[in-house]
Short mmCIF file of C-alpha atoms in Angstrom, two decimals:
data_model
loop_
_atom_site.label_atom_id
_atom_site.label_comp_id
_atom_site.label_asym_id
_atom_site.label_seq_id
_atom_site.Cartn_x
_atom_site.Cartn_y
_atom_site.Cartn_z
CA MET A 199 0.06 -0.13 -0.11
CA LYS A 200 1.22 3.49 -0.69
CA GLU A 201 1.85 6.17 1.92
CA THR A 202 -1.07 8.73 2.36
CA SER A 203 1.34 11.41 1.66
CA ARG A 204 2.41 10.21 -1.83
CA LEU A 205 -1.29 9.73 -2.70
CA ASN A 206 -3.23 12.06 -5.31
CA LYS A 207 -5.49 13.43 -2.08
CA PRO A 208 -8.80 14.66 -3.76
CA ALA A 209 -9.22 11.27 -5.01
CA TYR A 210 -8.09 9.64 -1.67
CA TYR A 211 -10.37 12.04 0.25
CA PHE A 212 -13.40 11.51 -2.16
CA VAL A 213 -13.09 7.56 -2.01
CA ASN A 214 -12.93 7.30 2.02
CA ALA A 215 -15.86 10.16 1.99
CA LEU A 216 -17.86 8.02 -0.54
CA THR A 217 -17.25 4.45 2.28
CA ILE A 218 -18.06 6.85 5.03
CA THR A 219 -21.30 7.95 3.44
CA ARG A 220 -22.10 4.10 2.84
CA SER A 221 -21.79 3.94 6.77
CA ALA A 222 -23.86 6.99 7.55
CA LEU A 223 -26.47 5.79 5.09
CA ALA A 224 -26.62 2.01 6.78
CA LEU A 225 -26.86 4.31 10.52
CA GLY A 226 -29.76 6.09 8.63
CA ALA A 227 -31.43 3.54 7.42
CA ALA A 228 -31.59 1.62 10.75
CA ASN A 229 -32.53 4.71 12.59
CA TYR A 230 -35.59 5.09 10.23
CA TYR A 231 -36.53 1.44 10.36
CA ILE A 232 -36.48 1.85 14.07
CA ALA A 233 -38.56 4.84 14.20
CA THR A 234 -41.17 3.82 11.82
CA ARG A 235 -40.95 -0.03 11.59
CA ASP A 236 -41.20 0.59 7.63
CA PRO A 237 -38.46 -1.96 5.83
CA VAL A 238 -38.85 -0.62 2.21
CA ILE A 239 -36.79 2.57 2.31
CA PRO A 240 -34.15 0.77 4.56
CA SER A 241 -34.10 -2.05 1.70
CA LEU A 242 -33.72 0.36 -0.82
CA ILE A 243 -30.75 2.34 0.98
CA PHE A 244 -29.14 -1.15 1.73
CA THR A 245 -29.59 -1.93 -1.95
CA ALA A 246 -28.11 1.27 -3.03
CA ASN A 247 -24.81 0.68 -0.92
CA LEU A 248 -23.96 -2.14 -2.78
CA PRO A 249 -22.86 -0.27 -6.32
CA LEU A 250 -21.50 2.37 -4.07
CA ASP A 251 -19.50 -0.58 -2.56
CA VAL A 252 -18.35 -1.64 -5.92
CA LEU A 253 -17.70 1.93 -7.01
CA ASP A 254 -15.50 3.11 -3.95
CA GLY A 255 -13.01 0.05 -4.46
CA TYR A 256 -12.93 0.84 -8.43
CA LEU A 257 -11.91 4.27 -7.92
CA ALA A 258 -9.50 3.48 -5.37
CA ARG A 259 -7.90 1.31 -7.81
CA LYS A 260 -8.57 3.56 -10.76
CA TYR A 261 -7.01 6.56 -9.03
CA LYS A 262 -3.96 4.47 -7.40
CA VAL A 263 -5.66 5.65 -4.06
CA SER A 264 -5.68 2.32 -1.97
CA SER A 265 -4.35 2.54 1.36
CA GLU A 266 -4.09 0.46 4.68
CA GLU A 267 -6.64 3.02 6.48
CA GLY A 268 -9.04 3.17 3.30
CA ALA A 269 -9.11 -0.89 3.34
CA ARG A 270 -9.96 -0.86 7.06
CA LEU A 271 -12.62 1.91 6.53
CA ASP A 272 -14.22 -0.32 3.86
CA GLY A 273 -14.39 -3.11 5.93
CA PHE A 274 -15.82 -1.36 8.57
CA SER A 275 -18.63 -0.08 6.32
CA ASP A 276 -19.16 -3.42 4.94
CA ALA A 277 -19.66 -4.96 8.32
CA LEU A 278 -22.12 -2.13 9.48
CA ASN A 279 -23.88 -2.67 6.22
CA MET A 280 -24.39 -6.38 6.88
CA THR A 281 -24.68 -6.27 10.33
CA LEU A 282 -27.59 -3.56 9.99
CA GLY A 283 -29.08 -5.17 6.89
CA VAL A 284 -29.25 -8.76 8.63
CA GLY A 285 -30.55 -6.89 11.33
CA ILE A 286 -33.41 -4.98 10.26
CA ASN A 287 -34.56 -8.55 8.38
CA VAL A 288 -34.15 -10.49 11.43
CA PHE A 289 -36.10 -8.04 13.47
CA GLU A 290 -38.72 -7.26 10.92
CA ARG A 291 -41.42 -9.07 12.92
CA VAL A 292 -40.49 -8.34 16.65
CA PRO A 293 -41.54 -5.37 18.95
CA ASN A 294 -39.48 -1.60 18.55
CA THR A 295 -37.80 -2.31 21.80
CA VAL A 296 -36.69 -6.00 20.76
CA ALA A 297 -35.69 -4.59 17.46
CA ALA A 298 -33.67 -1.64 18.90
CA ILE A 299 -32.05 -3.94 21.36
CA GLY A 300 -30.70 -6.37 18.94
CA ILE A 301 -29.62 -3.96 16.21
CA THR A 302 -27.56 -2.11 18.72
CA ALA A 303 -26.16 -5.76 20.11
CA LEU A 304 -25.34 -6.75 16.66
CA SER A 305 -23.94 -3.48 15.72
CA PHE A 306 -21.66 -3.60 18.96
CA VAL A 307 -20.40 -6.99 17.87
CA GLY A 308 -19.75 -5.87 14.27
CA LEU A 309 -17.65 -2.72 16.20
CA LEU A 310 -15.87 -5.21 18.71
CA TYR A 311 -14.43 -7.36 15.65
CA PHE A 312 -13.62 -4.23 13.89
CA PHE A 313 -11.49 -3.23 16.81
CA GLN A 314 -10.29 -6.38 17.18
CA MET A 315 -8.91 -6.35 13.73
CA ALA A 316 -7.41 -3.25 14.21
CA GLN A 317 -5.59 -4.10 17.04
CA LYS A 318 -4.49 -7.29 15.31
CA ASP A 319 -2.91 -5.15 12.53
CA LYS A 320 -1.23 -2.83 15.02
CA VAL A 321 0.72 -6.01 16.66
CA THR A 322 1.35 -7.32 13.21
CA MET A 323 2.89 -3.81 12.04
CA LYS A 324 4.89 -3.50 15.50
CA SER A 325 6.31 -6.89 15.13
CA PHE A 326 7.34 -6.41 11.36
CA SER A 327 8.90 -3.11 12.62
CA LYS A 328 10.93 -4.99 14.94
CA SER A 329 12.11 -7.58 12.93
CA ALA A 330 13.01 -5.36 10.06
#
């Protein structure tokens, strides 16, 4: 992966902003579902997130702005979208409180996994630096 200082910065920021937008859309869809119990709009949002996921990866490769941070951010966004999308479908038929607790729990588990992976990367990088 390239260092951030050598990247095409406008493209780098745009691709990462697109990835962050996917996460924001997923959170908004989950909140909308919890508030209204209408699965149609969140389903459309999660469906729209799929081509956006492909687009951010394509743009990162096209403009050569792939980075470790971007890869982690994309993985987090993917995990968040999958967790919330599955959560909404699983909890479609249960009361609001249970749905809110379940989606929150699934999100928390997804975040724990993300931070565990980030910590694993740190340890790997430290041990790599010491051996070099």
